[in-house]
Amino acid sequence: MDGLRVDAVASMLYLDYSRSEGDWVPNVHGGRENLEAVSFLQETNATVYRRVPGAMMIAEESTAWPGVTRPTHLGGLGFGFKWNMGWMHDTLDYLSRAPVFRAYHHHQMTFSMMYAYSENFVLPLSHDEVVHGKGSLLRKMPGDRWQQLANLRALYGYMWAHPGKHLLFMGGEFAQEAEWSEARSLDWWHLDDPRHRGVTALLKDLNGIYRATPALWERDTSPDGFSWIDANDAEDNVFSFLRWAGDPASGDPTRSGPAAGAPAAGTVLACVTNFSGIPHTDYQLGLPFAGRWREVINTDATEYAGSGMGNMGSVVAVDAARHNQPASATLTLPALATLWLCYEGSGQN
């Protein structure tokens, strides 16, 4: 067994879930919590992890019940992961809006970091979002077909750099146009279109670079593995943040944190997303270290069927403070695109 994803956990946890007053009986303490369901879930999770080490137990739980992923011996439900329903709803709502209106909803995208470390989260773009008249991920995006695909690529780049694990339902990997139905096959013919193949190529590269970059996962459940560069650039529709890893050479997990000195190459990554419909040239971005930063992902690259606008593979940060960072670089941010920049050190040519 690989694991279990338990649906609608909230309906088990609350005695009054979807029930009118008078249609439920309080627990022995007079509360609405279903104590027997809590015990059942705790025992189920503990038994699975004991008998199948490495299994994944994932809760789809839509309320703020505390400790869903806390170990059972500490009073939690004992799941390994919880779907981040708030992140999903806020992100898709923001991206469904035309770029000209996104500035008024900017903090829908930043709010998830207020609670990102309260549980071990999965970021779900699941079957639930592409069925029953909701439309495919592609059709949720505004604009013409080029803009829809660019929005989707930018979302994937932002999502893969955001703390949390990543769940993408089948068809999302090549930007399926029709919503999913169990009655028919996926629209595999989209792969004859280079624009859709570009989405597949992007996801392949995102997965490969993610695996090879400890900054994206080594401190995924620790607040010191993430720091905003600028969470407030609503006017430009730009979000920028840093992901951090420890120094594998020294074994010191604080070596390359925000308060430490310059890290080994590749142990810090900057993610910059422009959800505006226009490019930003000469964009000044604060960075923690002077030196060369390699552009390892540009979702607008031609190999992903983008326009090819970017930074010629790298930027050089200089000792000029910006965004409360000691260094800064001048970037070209393509419209509807995400960039990943990996620090390569001050001695790079």
XYZ file of N, CA and C in Angstrom, residues 76-282:
621
model
N -2.342 14.711 18.155
C -2.853 15.017 16.832
C -3.600 13.856 16.209
N -4.134 14.092 15.010
C -4.819 13.017 14.291
C -3.838 12.047 13.652
N -2.604 12.483 13.423
C -1.573 11.567 12.947
C -1.449 11.421 11.451
N -2.126 12.269 10.668
C -1.924 12.222 9.221
C -0.533 12.743 8.874
N -0.026 12.309 7.720
C 1.259 12.809 7.261
C 1.137 14.143 6.561
N 0.008 14.344 5.856
C -0.200 15.573 5.093
C -1.673 15.976 5.147
N -1.892 17.257 4.916
C -3.249 17.794 4.816
C -3.348 18.643 3.557
N -4.430 18.476 2.817
C -4.658 19.316 1.644
C -4.823 20.765 2.088
N -4.149 21.669 1.395
C -4.265 23.092 1.690
C -5.387 23.676 0.832
N -6.596 23.526 1.332
C -7.764 23.985 0.583
C -7.795 25.506 0.460
N -7.318 26.193 1.500
C -7.296 27.645 1.446
C -6.389 28.163 0.350
N -5.184 27.578 0.240
C -4.261 27.980 -0.825
C -4.900 27.764 -2.186
N -5.543 26.617 -2.369
C -6.139 26.299 -3.667
C -7.239 27.298 -4.024
N -8.150 27.548 -3.098
C -9.264 28.460 -3.389
C -8.758 29.873 -3.675
N -7.854 30.372 -2.835
C -7.360 31.737 -3.015
C -6.584 31.885 -4.319
N -5.755 30.897 -4.627
C -4.924 30.973 -5.826
C -5.772 30.948 -7.089
N -6.711 30.013 -7.169
C -7.532 29.919 -8.373
C -8.465 31.116 -8.509
N -8.936 31.651 -7.394
C -9.784 32.837 -7.471
C -8.986 34.031 -7.987
N -7.776 34.203 -7.477
C -6.916 35.303 -7.937
C -6.620 35.173 -9.427
N -6.244 33.979 -9.854
C -5.835 33.793 -11.242
C -7.008 33.803 -12.214
N -8.214 33.624 -11.732
C -9.376 33.687 -12.621
C -9.679 35.121 -13.052
N -9.098 36.083 -12.371
C -9.351 37.492 -12.670
C -8.413 37.984 -13.766
N -8.895 38.897 -14.572
C -8.034 39.528 -15.567
C -6.898 40.247 -14.850
N -5.691 40.245 -15.417
C -4.550 40.858 -14.729
C -4.789 42.286 -14.267
N -5.588 43.046 -14.992
C -5.818 44.439 -14.624
C -6.529 44.567 -13.279
N -7.230 43.516 -12.842
C -7.949 43.553 -11.569
C -7.199 42.853 -10.438
N -6.088 42.209 -10.731
C -5.415 41.401 -9.720
C -4.800 42.225 -8.594
N -4.435 43.467 -8.879
C -3.827 44.305 -7.838
C -4.742 44.450 -6.625
N -6.055 44.393 -6.842
C -7.009 44.577 -5.750
C -7.200 43.305 -4.923
N -6.577 42.234 -5.351
C -6.721 40.948 -4.652
C -5.348 40.336 -4.364
N -4.337 41.193 -4.306
C -2.948 40.742 -4.213
C -2.723 39.809 -3.027
N -3.276 40.149 -1.880
C -2.949 39.394 -0.672
C -3.724 38.085 -0.547
N -4.586 37.798 -1.517
C -5.089 36.427 -1.593
C -3.932 35.452 -1.800
N -2.925 35.892 -2.526
C -1.798 35.019 -2.849
C -0.766 34.945 -1.728
N -0.730 35.927 -0.869
C 0.260 35.923 0.211
C -0.304 35.366 1.513
N -1.626 35.298 1.626
C -2.240 34.882 2.888
C -1.841 33.465 3.284
N -1.602 32.595 2.324
C -1.274 31.200 2.651
C -0.037 31.086 3.529
N 0.887 32.053 3.429
C 2.091 31.976 4.249
C 1.830 32.342 5.705
N 0.652 32.830 6.022
C 0.305 33.109 7.415
C 0.081 31.824 8.197
N -0.262 30.743 7.490
C -0.545 29.482 8.183
C 0.189 28.296 7.556
N 1.144 28.569 6.680
C 1.790 27.503 5.900
C 2.480 26.461 6.764
N 2.873 26.823 7.981
C 3.620 25.889 8.823
C 2.789 25.362 9.986
N 1.481 25.579 9.935
C 0.611 25.040 10.975
C 0.340 23.557 10.778
N 0.507 23.072 9.539
C 0.352 21.656 9.205
C 1.374 21.307 8.126
N 1.514 20.018 7.841
C 2.300 19.582 6.683
C 1.356 19.555 5.480
N 1.476 20.547 4.625
C 0.461 20.755 3.598
C 0.845 20.163 2.246
N -0.203 19.762 1.516
C -0.146 19.468 0.085
C -0.885 20.597 -0.628
N -0.303 21.100 -1.711
C -0.964 22.121 -2.529
C -1.742 21.399 -3.626
N -3.071 21.318 -3.519
C -3.834 20.439 -4.409
C -4.508 21.160 -5.572
N -4.133 20.780 -6.779
C -4.924 21.105 -7.973
C -5.485 19.770 -8.442
N -6.555 19.360 -7.812
C -7.031 17.982 -7.882
C -8.217 17.829 -8.821
N -8.751 16.603 -8.851
C -9.929 16.303 -9.660
C -11.120 17.165 -9.256
N -11.195 17.540 -7.972
C -12.331 18.326 -7.504
C -12.440 19.675 -8.205
N -11.331 20.175 -8.738
C -11.334 21.511 -9.333
C -11.600 21.495 -10.830
N -11.706 20.319 -11.438
C -11.851 20.240 -12.902
C -13.030 19.355 -13.301
N -14.060 19.295 -12.453
C -15.249 18.481 -12.736
C -16.507 19.291 -12.426
N -17.655 18.736 -12.841
C -18.978 19.251 -12.468
C -19.165 20.722 -12.845
N -18.746 21.044 -14.072
C -18.967 22.386 -14.579
C -17.953 23.426 -14.152
N -16.934 23.026 -13.405
C -15.926 23.995 -12.962
C -14.928 24.343 -14.058
N -14.838 23.501 -15.088
C -13.897 23.755 -16.169
C -12.500 23.285 -15.839
N -11.680 23.150 -16.859
C -10.294 22.726 -16.674
C -9.469 23.865 -16.092
N -8.260 23.536 -15.636
C -7.362 24.585 -15.159
C -7.107 25.614 -16.251
N -6.923 25.134 -17.481
C -6.652 26.053 -18.587
C -7.800 27.026 -18.784
N -9.032 26.516 -18.760
C -10.193 27.372 -19.020
C -10.516 28.296 -17.842
N -9.932 28.051 -16.685
C -10.103 28.980 -15.567
C -9.300 30.261 -15.777
N -8.286 30.191 -16.634
C -7.400 31.335 -16.828
C -8.019 32.333 -17.811
N -7.862 33.630 -17.563
C -8.444 34.639 -18.453
C -7.595 34.857 -19.696
N -8.186 35.535 -20.680
C -7.439 35.943 -21.863
C -7.569 34.981 -23.017
N -6.775 35.249 -24.061
C -6.751 34.366 -25.219
C -5.922 33.127 -24.902
N -5.785 32.244 -25.883
C -5.123 30.974 -25.609
C -3.667 31.168 -25.175
N -2.942 32.099 -25.784
C -1.559 32.331 -25.360
C -1.514 32.779 -23.907
N -2.406 33.690 -23.534
C -2.426 34.190 -22.163
C -2.858 33.109 -21.178
N -3.812 32.274 -21.578
C -4.227 31.186 -20.699
C -3.063 30.245 -20.406
N -2.339 29.861 -21.439
C -1.200 28.964 -21.250
C -0.098 29.636 -20.440
N 0.144 30.912 -20.691
C 1.170 31.630 -19.932
C 0.793 31.734 -18.461
N -0.482 32.027 -18.177
C -0.959 32.050 -16.794
C -0.730 30.714 -16.111
N -1.053 29.637 -16.818
C -0.919 28.309 -16.232
C 0.544 27.969 -15.969
N 1.419 28.299 -16.914
C 2.847 28.040 -16.700
C 3.374 28.853 -15.519
N 2.953 30.114 -15.430
C 3.392 30.950 -14.306
C 2.904 30.381 -12.981
N 1.662 29.892 -12.964
C 1.122 29.265 -11.756
C 1.961 28.066 -11.352
N 2.288 27.194 -12.292
C 3.067 26.006 -11.950
C 4.435 26.391 -11.390
N 5.084 27.387 -11.981
C 6.371 27.821 -11.459
C 6.259 28.364 -10.048
N 5.225 29.156 -9.793
C 4.991 29.701 -8.452
C 4.669 28.580 -7.467
N 3.823 27.663 -7.878
C 3.379 26.570 -7.014
C 4.536 25.662 -6.625
N 5.395 25.323 -7.575
C 6.494 24.399 -7.294
C 7.537 25.020 -6.363
N 7.592 26.351 -6.295
C 8.532 27.007 -5.385
C 7.908 27.311 -4.027
N 6.593 27.268 -3.937
C 5.873 27.581 -2.698
C 6.042 26.433 -1.708
N 6.198 26.711 -0.421
C 6.264 25.623 0.562
C 5.043 24.718 0.483
N 5.282 23.419 0.621
C 4.229 22.418 0.507
C 4.521 21.458 -0.621
N 3.899 20.305 -0.580
C 4.055 19.326 -1.652
C 3.031 19.616 -2.748
N 3.216 19.011 -3.902
C 2.465 19.439 -5.083
C 1.627 18.298 -5.642
N 0.341 18.563 -5.825
C -0.568 17.573 -6.390
C -1.214 18.168 -7.629
N -1.047 17.484 -8.749
C -1.615 17.927 -10.026
C -2.380 16.769 -10.636
N -3.656 16.988 -10.923
C -4.491 15.925 -11.471
C -4.181 15.699 -12.948
N -4.439 14.472 -13.405
C -4.101 14.101 -14.776
C -4.782 15.034 -15.776
N -4.028 15.373 -16.798
C -4.466 16.346 -17.785
C -3.870 17.715 -17.550
N -3.601 18.032 -16.291
C -2.974 19.306 -15.979
C -1.565 19.405 -16.507
N -0.921 18.246 -16.703
C 0.476 18.260 -17.150
C 0.621 18.649 -18.613
N -0.471 18.660 -19.383
C -0.375 19.165 -20.757
C -1.479 20.190 -21.060
N -2.050 20.763 -19.996
C -3.054 21.826 -20.151
C -4.283 21.345 -20.910
N -4.881 20.262 -20.408
C -6.136 19.754 -20.958
C -7.160 20.881 -21.028
N -7.874 20.982 -22.136
C -8.856 22.061 -22.284
C -10.209 21.689 -21.700
N -10.679 20.488 -21.951
C -11.987 20.074 -21.451
C -11.874 19.668 -19.986
N -12.952 19.893 -19.236
C -12.928 19.417 -17.864
C -12.949 17.894 -17.860
N -12.493 17.318 -16.754
C -12.330 15.870 -16.698
C -13.681 15.166 -16.547
N -13.791 14.009 -17.190
C -14.961 13.148 -17.035
C -14.505 11.705 -17.068
N -15.050 10.921 -16.157
C -14.708 9.492 -16.133
C -15.256 8.759 -17.353
N -16.132 9.408 -18.118
C -16.766 8.754 -19.261
C -15.929 8.815 -20.533
N -14.858 9.592 -20.514
C -14.061 9.708 -21.738
C -12.577 9.834 -21.395
N -11.774 9.608 -22.410
C -10.326 9.711 -22.248
C -9.895 11.166 -22.147
N -8.672 11.353 -21.698
C -8.076 12.681 -21.763
C -7.876 13.094 -23.220
N -7.707 14.374 -23.443
C -7.515 14.901 -24.801
C -6.040 14.820 -25.187
N -5.589 13.583 -25.421
C -4.169 13.380 -25.707
C -3.727 14.078 -26.986
N -4.676 14.404 -27.858
C -4.306 15.080 -29.099
C -3.705 16.463 -28.848
N -3.901 17.009 -27.640
C -3.259 18.291 -27.323
C -1.736 18.208 -27.459
N -1.190 17.014 -27.288
C 0.264 16.870 -27.368
C 0.783 17.021 -28.791
N -0.113 17.095 -29.771
C 0.304 17.444 -31.134
C 0.559 18.945 -31.279
N 0.137 19.709 -30.285
C 0.266 21.168 -30.316
C 1.505 21.566 -29.516
N 2.486 22.235 -30.121
C 3.714 22.593 -29.396
C 3.455 23.477 -28.188
N 2.364 24.218 -28.178
C 2.061 25.066 -27.023
C 1.730 24.216 -25.800
N 1.028 23.120 -26.009
C 0.693 22.228 -24.902
C 1.890 21.360 -24.526
N 2.681 20.974 -25.514
C 3.908 20.239 -25.190
C 4.847 21.100 -24.353
N 4.774 22.413 -24.538
C 5.597 23.305 -23.730
C 5.262 23.227 -22.252
N 3.986 23.045 -21.921
C 3.588 22.893 -20.520
C 4.175 21.606 -19.952
N 4.119 20.528 -20.732
C 4.697 19.260 -20.291
C 6.198 19.390 -20.077
N 6.878 20.065 -21.002
C 8.324 20.268 -20.864
C 8.643 21.078 -19.615
N 7.822 22.071 -19.318
C 8.040 22.876 -18.120
C 7.927 22.030 -16.863
N 6.876 21.222 -16.770
C 6.695 20.404 -15.575
C 7.827 19.400 -15.409
N 8.317 18.854 -16.502
C 9.469 17.961 -16.425
C 10.660 18.685 -15.817
N 10.912 19.914 -16.265
C 12.044 20.676 -15.741
C 11.805 21.117 -14.297
N 10.582 21.515 -13.971
C 10.281 21.888 -12.588
C 10.553 20.730 -11.642
N 10.113 19.532 -12.024
C 10.348 18.369 -11.170
C 11.831 18.053 -11.045
N 12.553 18.120 -12.161
C 13.974 17.807 -12.124
C 14.760 18.795 -11.291
N 14.487 20.084 -11.469
C 15.209 21.101 -10.704
C 14.789 21.064 -9.240
N 13.523 20.804 -8.982
C 13.061 20.670 -7.596
C 13.849 19.582 -6.873
N 13.969 18.428 -7.485
C 14.682 17.311 -6.857
C 16.152 17.643 -6.631
N 16.731 18.425 -7.527
C 18.162 18.724 -7.457
C 18.480 19.951 -6.607
N 17.466 20.611 -6.066
C 17.675 21.868 -5.346
C 17.176 21.746 -3.914
N 18.055 21.456 -2.962
C 17.624 21.299 -1.570
C 16.903 22.517 -1.003
N 17.186 23.699 -1.538
C 16.505 24.897 -1.040
C 14.991 24.784 -1.156
N 14.504 23.963 -2.078
C 13.066 23.857 -2.307
C 12.383 22.832 -1.413
N 13.163 21.984 -0.734
C 12.504 20.959 0.076
C 13.184 20.666 1.411
N 14.436 21.049 1.585
C 15.142 20.653 2.805
C 14.502 21.243 4.055
N 14.020 22.471 3.966
C 13.362 23.111 5.109
C 11.894 23.400 4.796
N 11.275 22.509 4.083
C 9.913 22.750 3.602
C 8.910 22.922 4.735
N 9.166 22.320 5.887
C 8.232 22.413 7.010
C 8.743 23.332 8.108
N 9.750 24.128 7.804
C 10.347 25.025 8.793
C 10.236 26.469 8.313
N 9.759 27.379 9.160
C 9.617 28.776 8.727
C 10.914 29.421 8.277
N 12.064 28.942 8.772
C 13.311 29.577 8.349
C 13.764 29.102 6.974
N 12.958 28.268 6.314
C 13.255 27.879 4.945
C 12.616 28.774 3.902
N 11.924 29.822 4.365
C 11.207 30.731 3.458
C 11.339 32.149 3.969
N 11.507 33.100 3.074
C 11.425 34.517 3.443
C 10.970 35.318 2.230
N 10.076 36.248 2.481
C 9.624 37.126 1.413
C 10.735 38.090 1.005
N 10.854 38.348 -0.269
C 11.613 39.504 -0.739
C 10.672 40.701 -0.766
N 9.562 40.562 -1.484
C 8.539 41.607 -1.519
C 7.179 40.945 -1.680
N 6.383 41.023 -0.616
C 5.034 40.459 -0.648
C 3.985 41.498 -0.999
N 4.399 42.740 -1.239
C 3.439 43.838 -1.314
C 3.429 44.595 -2.639
N 4.040 44.044 -3.674
C 4.079 44.761 -4.951
C 2.797 44.505 -5.742
N 1.692 44.973 -5.183
C 0.395 44.771 -5.831
C 0.288 45.551 -7.130
N 0.900 46.722 -7.175
C 0.795 47.559 -8.371
C 1.340 46.851 -9.604
N 2.441 46.104 -9.430
C 3.050 45.394 -10.558
C 2.597 43.944 -10.664
N 1.768 43.476 -9.715
C 1.336 42.065 -9.689
C 2.529 41.115 -9.585
N 3.534 41.497 -8.805
C 4.754 40.699 -8.671
C 4.860 40.155 -7.251
N 5.227 38.875 -7.158
C 5.500 38.207 -5.887
C 6.934 37.691 -5.935
N 7.697 37.926 -4.876
C 9.081 37.453 -4.864
C 9.439 36.946 -3.474
N 10.107 35.806 -3.437
C 10.501 35.218 -2.160
C 11.738 34.359 -2.339
N 12.323 33.976 -1.198
C 13.521 33.143 -1.160
C 13.204 31.817 -0.501
N 13.819 30.766 -0.991
C 13.812 29.457 -0.336
C 15.249 29.124 0.062
N 15.385 28.516 1.253
C 16.703 28.304 1.850
C 16.937 26.833 2.177
N 18.189 26.422 2.076
C 18.623 25.100 2.533
C 19.830 25.278 3.435
N 20.148 24.211 4.193
C 21.372 24.216 4.966
C 22.570 23.978 4.074
N 23.745 24.114 4.664
C 24.987 23.889 3.936
C 25.343 22.412 4.033
N 25.195 21.631 2.955
C 25.466 20.196 3.040
C 26.918 19.888 3.342
N 27.829 20.807 3.027
C 29.247 20.550 3.288
C 29.554 20.592 4.780
N 28.956 21.556 5.483
C 29.253 21.703 6.904
C 28.312 20.906 7.785
N 27.151 20.525 7.219
C 26.157 19.841 8.028
C 25.427 20.772 8.973
N 25.674 22.071 8.870
C 25.046 23.056 9.737
C 23.804 23.611 9.051
N 22.604 23.279 9.528
C 21.394 23.713 8.832
C 21.146 25.209 8.908
N 21.921 25.950 9.708
C 21.738 27.394 9.775
C 22.753 28.132 8.921
N 23.663 27.413 8.297
C 24.777 28.045 7.579
C 24.300 28.990 6.488
N 23.253 28.600 5.776
C 22.814 29.426 4.654
C 21.455 30.067 4.894
N 21.076 30.212 6.150
C 19.816 30.862 6.448
C 19.878 32.356 6.221
N 18.746 33.039 6.346
C 18.702 34.463 6.057
C 19.664 35.292 6.897
N 20.002 34.815 8.102
C 20.863 35.602 8.974
C 22.325 35.214 8.864
N 22.660 34.292 7.997
C 24.024 33.791 7.912
C 24.779 34.471 6.784
N 26.044 34.096 6.624
C 26.853 34.629 5.544
C 26.517 33.975 4.226
N 27.318 34.286 3.203
C 27.061 33.765 1.860
C 27.099 32.246 1.850
N 26.127 31.602 1.212
C 26.046 30.142 1.231
C 26.856 29.514 0.112
N 26.957 28.204 0.183
C 27.499 27.462 -0.949
C 26.560 27.636 -2.137
N 27.122 27.510 -3.333
C 26.323 27.685 -4.544
C 25.160 26.710 -4.557
N 23.983 27.203 -4.928
C 22.819 26.345 -5.104
C 21.994 26.098 -3.869
N 22.348 26.693 -2.721
C 21.590 26.426 -1.501
C 20.582 27.522 -1.167
N 20.411 28.480 -2.043
C 19.350 29.473 -1.898
C 18.774 29.731 -3.287
N 17.451 29.863 -3.346
C 16.758 30.083 -4.613
C 15.775 31.230 -4.450
N 15.759 32.126 -5.418
C 14.779 33.212 -5.454
C 13.720 32.892 -6.501
N 12.461 33.047 -6.115
C 11.339 32.885 -7.043
C 10.692 34.247 -7.239
N 10.508 34.634 -8.493
C 9.882 35.912 -8.831
C 8.786 35.638 -9.857
N 7.564 36.001 -9.522
C 6.436 35.768 -10.425
C 5.782 37.091 -10.790
N 5.595 37.291 -12.075
C 4.895 38.461 -12.601
C 3.544 38.002 -13.141
N 2.488 38.229 -12.372
C 1.146 37.874 -12.809
C 0.460 39.032 -13.535
N 1.249 40.012 -13.953
C 0.723 41.112 -14.755
C 0.683 40.707 -16.224
N -0.165 41.365 -16.975
C -0.249 41.098 -18.407
C 0.791 41.824 -19.229
N 1.670 42.585 -18.570
C 2.728 43.303 -19.288
C 4.079 42.953 -18.677
N 5.142 42.975 -19.467
C 6.474 42.719 -18.911
C 6.956 43.914 -18.096
N 7.873 43.642 -17.171
C 8.517 44.699 -16.395
C 10.007 44.663 -16.714
N 10.485 45.663 -17.396
C 11.917 45.769 -17.675
C 12.568 46.634 -16.597
N 13.855 46.411 -16.372
C 14.599 47.163 -15.346
C 13.940 47.050 -13.974
